[in-house]
Amino acid sequence: MSLMSSHRRVGVIPRASGAAAVAVKARASAWDVPLTETPGVISLFVWGCELRLTAESDSARVELLAPEPRLIGNLQDSASELFAEAGLEVAWDHVDEGALAPGLSLMTVARVTCPTPGFLRVRLRGPEAERFSRDSLHFRLLLPPSGRAPIWPRIGANGRTLWPSGEDALHRPVYTVAAQGQDWLDFDIFRHDGSPTCAWAETVSPGAEVAIIGPGGGWCPSGPALTLFGDQTALPAIARILQLAPDMVAGPVRAFIDADAADLGALSGDPRVAIRRDLLTALRDVQLPQGGFVWFAGRAADARAARKHLVERGIAKRDFLAAAYWD
Ligand SMILES: Cc1cc2nc3c(=O)[nH]c(=O)nc-3n(C[C@H](O)[C@H](O)[C@H](O)COP(=O)(O)OP(=O)(O)OC[C@H]3O[C@@H](n4cnc5c(N)ncnc54)[C@H](O)[C@@H]3O)c2cc1C
């Protein structure tokens, strides 16, 4: 497997490698990611990075290889955690102790608007906004409990990210980048009852500090055809994917959205888009182009039903995504 791995970190586990090897194999299976094994060396591949475990006489050497510093930090966090779960501690050659969690950017609220009846649009400003537009559509918004000063997650001495807990625990919902400039990004929040994020957006003042972490999640699936199904929470992701699709998808692209027509915004009148209030029925009814990709996102129970249906229909796992956007 060839990787662009310009960043490297090395650690030593001062114990024979058996337990470490078992832990790496278990993690590859839990994450469903590739693993290679040659005598004395195991490599796990994830996020375009490699975690390589080499057996030495009475210790194990851990090497992390990644294309960018954020991913080295993420991998160091995950590796420290997976070995700690197996009772093993890694002595790393370098830990950015005290630094903000890998991938965390502090941003400032620029404004909140109401582009359509069902959505709030938040514009965040910050020098790192641009990196949230590459390869991944989503990020996590980190909101401190109302009335408390934020305690942002930072890297601990052992390489693991220390997340605030108890009264300082952060709310961490996932959102989609809707639009972006060099130092700003917009995201759209579907308004619903009982939502801490809506409550925050309805009351936050311009200039307030907030953190986002990422980016993460998928991108526009490439291939001969694409069929999308999603509810209101997936509407921003579908809109973004439909923007990217002309460069990524060779053939037909269609989107079935469970949302009010008034909330379609820029998608109103797009011939690729249809409103369907029952997505699971739409999924069953629609003829899916041979070899195309099927993308489904919505309520967890619907995503589970969609996955079951697609498997029963004989669609290969690599040809669909059925994602839970909310519970
Ligand atoms: C990859 C990904 C991308 C996403 N992108 C977006 C996006 O761009 N815009 C967006 O609005 N959402 C998006 N979501 C969904 C969003 O993360 C969830 O709706 C999340 O629950 C919102 O957090 P919250 O603060 O509202 O409340 P939570 O504390 O998570 O939930 C509070 C209450 O609201 C309920 N709830 C959550 N969502 C809904 C809903 N849609 N309708 C009715 N009740 C609900 C929950 O069941 C709970 O009772 C995305 C999710 C994922 C996984």
Coordinates of C-alpha atoms and ligand atoms in Angstrom, one line a residue:
M1 CA 0.0 0.0 0.0
S2 CA 1.6 3.3 -1.0
L3 CA 1.0 6.3 1.2
M4 CA 2.0 10.0 1.2
S5 CA 3.6 9.9 4.6
S6 CA 5.7 12.9 5.3
H7 CA 5.1 13.0 9.0
R8 CA 6.4 10.4 11.4
R9 CA 6.3 9.6 15.1
V10 CA 8.0 6.7 16.8
G11 CA 7.2 5.0 20.1
V12 CA 8.5 2.1 22.1
I13 CA 6.4 -0.4 24.2
P14 CA 8.8 -1.9 26.7
R15 CA 7.2 -5.3 26.5
A16 CA 7.4 -8.2 24.1
S17 CA 5.1 -7.5 21.1
G18 CA 2.5 -10.3 21.5
A19 CA -0.2 -8.2 23.3
A20 CA 0.4 -5.2 21.2
A21 CA 0.0 -7.2 18.0
V22 CA -3.3 -8.7 19.3
A23 CA -4.5 -5.1 20.1
V24 CA -3.6 -3.8 16.6
K25 CA -5.3 -6.7 14.9
A26 CA -8.5 -6.3 17.0
R27 CA -8.6 -2.6 16.2
A28 CA -8.2 -3.2 12.4
S29 CA -11.1 -5.6 12.6
A30 CA -13.3 -3.3 14.7
W31 CA -12.6 -0.4 12.4
D32 CA -12.9 -2.6 9.3
V33 CA -9.6 -1.2 7.9
P34 CA -6.8 -3.0 6.0
L35 CA -4.0 -4.8 7.9
T36 CA -0.9 -6.4 6.5
E37 CA 1.3 -8.8 8.2
T38 CA 4.9 -9.9 7.4
P39 CA 7.2 -11.7 9.9
G40 CA 7.7 -9.4 12.8
V41 CA 5.8 -6.5 11.3
I42 CA 2.1 -5.6 11.4
S43 CA 0.7 -2.5 9.6
L44 CA -2.8 -1.0 10.0
F45 CA -3.9 1.5 7.4
V46 CA -6.5 4.2 8.2
W47 CA -7.2 7.8 7.1
G48 CA -4.3 7.6 4.6
C49 CA -1.9 6.9 7.5
E50 CA 0.0 3.8 8.6
L51 CA 0.4 2.4 12.1
R52 CA 3.4 0.0 11.9
L53 CA 4.2 -2.4 14.8
T54 CA 7.7 -4.0 14.7
A55 CA 8.7 -6.8 17.1
E56 CA 12.1 -6.2 18.7
S57 CA 13.8 -8.7 21.0
D58 CA 11.9 -7.8 24.2
S59 CA 10.0 -4.7 23.2
A60 CA 7.8 -3.5 20.3
R61 CA 8.4 -0.4 18.2
V62 CA 5.4 1.7 17.0
E63 CA 5.8 3.9 14.0
L64 CA 3.1 6.3 12.8
L65 CA 3.3 7.7 9.3
A66 CA 0.8 10.3 8.1
P67 CA 0.5 12.9 5.3
E68 CA -0.2 15.9 7.7
P69 CA 0.4 16.9 11.3
R70 CA -3.3 16.7 12.3
L71 CA -3.5 13.1 11.2
I72 CA -0.2 12.2 13.1
G73 CA -1.9 13.7 16.2
N74 CA -5.1 11.7 15.6
L75 CA -3.2 8.5 15.1
Q76 CA -1.0 9.1 18.1
D77 CA -4.2 9.6 20.2
S78 CA -5.8 6.5 18.8
A79 CA -2.7 4.4 19.1
S80 CA -2.1 5.5 22.7
E81 CA -5.7 4.6 23.5
L82 CA -5.7 1.2 21.8
F83 CA -2.5 0.1 23.6
A84 CA -3.7 1.6 26.9
E85 CA -6.8 -0.6 26.6
A86 CA -4.5 -3.6 26.4
G87 CA -2.6 -2.4 29.5
L88 CA 0.4 -1.2 27.4
E89 CA 2.0 2.3 27.6
V90 CA 3.9 3.8 24.7
A91 CA 7.0 5.9 25.3
W92 CA 6.8 8.4 22.3
D93 CA 9.7 10.3 20.8
H94 CA 7.5 13.4 20.8
V95 CA 4.2 14.5 22.3
D96 CA 2.7 18.0 21.7
E97 CA 1.7 18.1 25.4
G98 CA -0.7 20.9 26.2
A99 CA -1.5 21.7 22.5
L100 CA -5.1 22.0 21.4
A101 CA -6.5 18.6 20.2
P102 CA -5.4 17.6 16.7
G103 CA -7.7 19.1 14.1
L104 CA -9.2 21.6 16.5
S105 CA -9.6 25.2 15.2
L106 CA -10.8 28.1 17.3
M107 CA -13.2 30.3 15.3
T108 CA -15.3 33.4 15.8
V109 CA -19.0 33.6 15.2
A110 CA -19.5 36.2 12.4
R111 CA -23.2 36.0 12.1
V112 CA -26.3 33.8 12.2
T113 CA -29.0 34.1 9.6
C114 CA -32.2 32.3 8.7
P115 CA -31.9 31.4 5.0
T116 CA -35.0 29.3 4.8
P117 CA -37.8 28.7 7.4
G118 CA -36.4 25.4 8.7
F119 CA -32.7 26.3 9.0
L120 CA -30.3 28.6 10.7
R121 CA -27.1 29.5 8.9
V122 CA -24.0 30.2 11.0
R123 CA -20.9 31.9 9.6
L124 CA -17.7 31.2 11.5
R125 CA -14.5 33.1 10.8
G126 CA -10.9 32.0 11.4
P127 CA -7.6 31.6 9.7
E128 CA -7.9 27.8 9.4
A129 CA -11.3 27.8 7.8
E130 CA -9.8 26.8 4.4
R131 CA -8.7 23.3 5.5
F132 CA -12.3 22.4 6.3
S133 CA -13.1 22.3 2.5
R134 CA -10.7 19.5 1.5
D135 CA -11.6 15.8 1.0
S136 CA -14.2 15.7 3.8
L137 CA -17.6 17.3 4.2
H138 CA -18.1 17.5 7.9
F139 CA -16.8 18.7 11.3
R140 CA -17.7 18.6 14.9
L141 CA -18.9 21.7 16.6
L142 CA -17.7 22.0 20.2
L143 CA -20.0 23.9 22.4
P144 CA -19.3 24.5 26.1
P145 CA -22.2 24.2 28.6
S146 CA -24.2 27.4 28.6
G147 CA -22.8 30.0 31.0
R148 CA -19.5 28.2 31.5
A149 CA -16.1 29.4 30.0
P150 CA -15.0 26.8 27.5
I151 CA -12.3 24.3 28.4
W152 CA -11.0 23.0 25.0
P153 CA -9.6 19.5 24.7
R154 CA -5.8 19.4 24.8
I155 CA -3.1 16.7 24.3
G156 CA -2.0 15.0 27.4
A157 CA 1.6 13.8 28.4
N158 CA 0.9 10.3 27.1
G159 CA -0.3 11.5 23.6
R160 CA -4.0 11.1 24.3
T161 CA -6.4 13.9 23.9
L162 CA -7.9 15.0 27.3
W163 CA -11.5 16.0 26.8
P164 CA -13.2 18.1 29.5
S165 CA -15.7 16.1 31.5
G166 CA -18.4 16.6 34.2
E167 CA -19.7 20.2 34.3
D168 CA -17.2 21.2 31.5
A169 CA -18.2 18.4 29.1
L170 CA -18.7 19.8 25.6
H171 CA -21.7 19.2 23.3
R172 CA -20.2 17.8 20.1
P173 CA -22.7 17.5 17.2
V174 CA -21.6 16.9 13.6
Y175 CA -22.3 19.5 10.9
T176 CA -21.6 19.9 7.2
V177 CA -19.7 22.7 5.6
A178 CA -22.3 24.4 3.4
A179 CA -20.1 27.2 1.9
Q180 CA -16.7 28.5 2.4
G181 CA -14.2 31.3 1.7
Q182 CA -10.5 31.6 2.6
D183 CA -11.2 32.7 6.3
W184 CA -14.8 31.7 6.8
L185 CA -17.2 28.8 6.6
D186 CA -21.0 28.5 6.8
F187 CA -23.0 25.6 8.2
D188 CA -26.7 25.1 8.2
I189 CA -28.6 23.9 11.3
F190 CA -31.9 22.2 10.9
R191 CA -34.2 23.7 13.5
H192 CA -35.8 21.2 15.8
D193 CA -37.1 21.0 19.4
G194 CA -34.8 20.2 22.2
S195 CA -31.6 21.1 20.3
P196 CA -28.7 22.6 22.3
T197 CA -27.1 23.7 19.0
C198 CA -30.3 25.6 17.9
A199 CA -30.5 27.2 21.4
W200 CA -26.9 28.2 21.0
A201 CA -27.3 29.6 17.5
E202 CA -30.4 31.5 18.4
T203 CA -28.7 33.4 21.3
V204 CA -25.0 33.6 20.4
S205 CA -23.5 37.0 19.7
P206 CA -21.2 37.8 16.9
G207 CA -17.6 37.7 18.1
A208 CA -18.2 34.7 20.4
E209 CA -15.4 32.1 20.3
V210 CA -16.3 28.5 19.3
A211 CA -14.2 25.5 18.4
I212 CA -14.6 23.1 15.5
I213 CA -12.7 19.9 15.0
G214 CA -12.1 17.9 11.8
P215 CA -12.7 17.8 9.0
G216 CA -14.0 14.2 8.8
G217 CA -16.5 11.9 7.1
G218 CA -16.9 11.4 3.4
W219 CA -16.7 13.3 0.2
C220 CA -18.7 13.1 -3.0
P221 CA -18.6 9.4 -4.0
S222 CA -17.1 9.1 -7.5
G223 CA -18.3 6.6 -10.1
P224 CA -20.7 6.0 -13.0
A225 CA -23.9 7.1 -11.2
L226 CA -25.0 8.4 -7.8
T227 CA -28.4 8.2 -6.0
L228 CA -28.8 10.2 -2.8
F229 CA -31.5 9.9 -0.1
G230 CA -31.6 12.1 2.9
D231 CA -33.7 14.0 5.4
Q232 CA -33.4 17.7 6.5
T233 CA -30.2 17.1 8.5
A234 CA -28.7 15.6 5.3
L235 CA -29.9 18.4 3.1
P236 CA -26.6 20.4 3.5
A237 CA -24.5 17.4 2.7
I238 CA -26.7 16.6 -0.3
A239 CA -26.4 20.2 -1.6
R240 CA -22.6 20.0 -1.3
I241 CA -22.4 16.6 -2.9
L242 CA -24.6 17.9 -5.8
Q243 CA -22.2 20.8 -6.3
L244 CA -19.2 18.4 -6.5
A245 CA -20.9 15.7 -8.5
P246 CA -20.3 17.1 -12.0
D247 CA -16.6 16.6 -11.5
M248 CA -16.9 13.2 -9.8
V249 CA -19.8 11.3 -11.3
A250 CA -19.8 10.3 -15.0
G251 CA -23.5 9.4 -15.3
P252 CA -26.9 10.1 -13.7
V253 CA -27.1 11.8 -10.4
R254 CA -30.4 12.0 -8.5
A255 CA -31.4 13.1 -5.0
F256 CA -34.5 12.2 -3.0
I257 CA -34.9 14.5 0.0
D258 CA -37.4 14.4 2.9
A259 CA -37.8 18.1 3.5
D260 CA -40.2 21.0 3.0
A261 CA -39.9 22.6 -0.5
A262 CA -39.4 25.9 1.2
D263 CA -36.1 24.6 2.7
L264 CA -34.5 23.5 -0.6
G265 CA -32.9 26.9 -1.1
A266 CA -30.4 26.7 -4.0
L267 CA -31.7 23.2 -4.9
S268 CA -35.2 24.5 -5.7
G269 CA -35.8 23.7 -9.4
D270 CA -32.7 21.5 -9.7
P271 CA -33.8 18.7 -12.0
R272 CA -31.7 16.2 -10.1
V273 CA -33.8 16.7 -6.9
A274 CA -37.2 15.3 -5.8
I275 CA -38.9 15.7 -2.5
R276 CA -40.0 12.3 -1.1
R277 CA -41.4 12.3 2.4
D278 CA -40.9 8.6 3.0
L279 CA -37.3 7.9 2.1
L280 CA -37.5 4.1 2.8
T281 CA -40.3 3.8 0.3
A282 CA -38.4 5.9 -2.2
L283 CA -35.4 3.7 -1.7
R284 CA -37.5 0.6 -2.5
D285 CA -39.3 2.2 -5.5
V286 CA -36.4 3.8 -7.3
Q287 CA -34.5 2.0 -10.0
L288 CA -30.8 2.2 -9.0
P289 CA -28.4 2.5 -11.9
Q290 CA -26.2 -0.6 -12.4
G291 CA -22.7 0.0 -10.8
G292 CA -23.7 3.3 -9.3
F293 CA -23.3 4.4 -5.7
V294 CA -26.2 4.7 -3.2
W295 CA -25.9 7.3 -0.4
F296 CA -28.5 7.4 2.4
A297 CA -28.4 9.6 5.5
G298 CA -31.1 10.3 8.1
R299 CA -32.5 9.0 11.4
A300 CA -30.5 6.1 12.9
A301 CA -33.4 3.6 12.6
D302 CA -34.0 4.5 8.9
A303 CA -30.2 4.2 8.1
R304 CA -30.3 0.7 9.6
A305 CA -33.4 -0.2 7.6
A306 CA -31.8 1.2 4.4
R307 CA -28.6 -0.8 5.0
K308 CA -30.6 -4.0 5.5
H309 CA -32.6 -3.3 2.3
L310 CA -29.5 -2.5 0.2
V311 CA -27.7 -5.7 1.4
E312 CA -30.9 -7.7 0.6
R313 CA -31.0 -6.1 -2.8
G314 CA -27.5 -7.4 -3.5
I315 CA -25.7 -4.1 -3.5
A316 CA -22.1 -4.6 -2.5
K317 CA -20.9 -2.9 0.7
R318 CA -18.4 -0.8 -1.3
D319 CA -21.2 0.6 -3.4
F320 CA -23.3 2.2 -0.7
L321 CA -23.3 4.3 2.5
A322 CA -26.1 4.3 5.0
A323 CA -25.3 6.8 7.7
A324 CA -27.1 7.7 10.9
Y325 CA -27.3 11.5 11.2
W326 CA -29.4 11.6 14.4
D327 CA -31.1 9.3 16.9
Ligands
LIG1 C1 -22.0 13.4 9.1 C2 -23.1 14.2 9.7 C3 -23.4 15.4 9.1 C4 -24.5 16.2 9.6 N1 -24.7 17.4 9.1 C5 -25.7 18.2 9.6 C6 -26.0 19.5 9.0 O1 -25.2 20.0 8.2 N2 -27.1 20.2 9.5 C7 -27.9 19.6 10.5 O2 -28.9 20.3 10.9 N3 -27.6 18.4 11.0 C8 -26.6 17.7 10.6 N4 -26.3 16.5 11.2 C9 -27.2 16.0 12.2 C10 -26.9 16.6 13.6 O3 -25.6 16.3 14.0 C11 -27.9 16.0 14.6 O4 -29.2 16.4 14.3 C12 -27.6 16.4 16.0 O5 -28.4 15.6 16.8 C13 -27.8 17.9 16.3 O6 -27.4 18.1 17.6 P1 -28.4 18.9 18.6 O7 -27.6 19.9 19.3 O8 -29.5 19.4 17.9 O9 -28.9 17.8 19.5 P2 -28.7 16.5 20.3 O10 -28.4 16.6 21.7 O11 -28.0 15.5 19.4 O12 -30.3 16.1 20.2 C14 -31.2 16.8 21.0 C15 -32.6 16.2 20.7 O13 -32.9 16.5 19.3 C16 -33.3 15.3 18.7 N5 -33.0 15.5 17.3 C17 -31.8 15.5 16.7 N6 -31.9 15.7 15.4 C18 -33.2 15.8 15.1 C19 -33.9 16.1 13.9 N7 -33.3 16.2 12.7 N8 -35.3 16.2 14.0 C20 -35.9 16.1 15.2 N9 -35.2 15.8 16.4 C21 -33.9 15.7 16.3 C22 -32.6 14.2 19.3 O14 -33.2 13.0 19.2 C23 -32.6 14.7 20.8 O15 -33.8 14.3 21.4 C24 -25.2 15.7 10.7 C25 -24.9 14.5 11.3 C26 -23.9 13.7 10.8 C27 -23.5 12.4 11.4

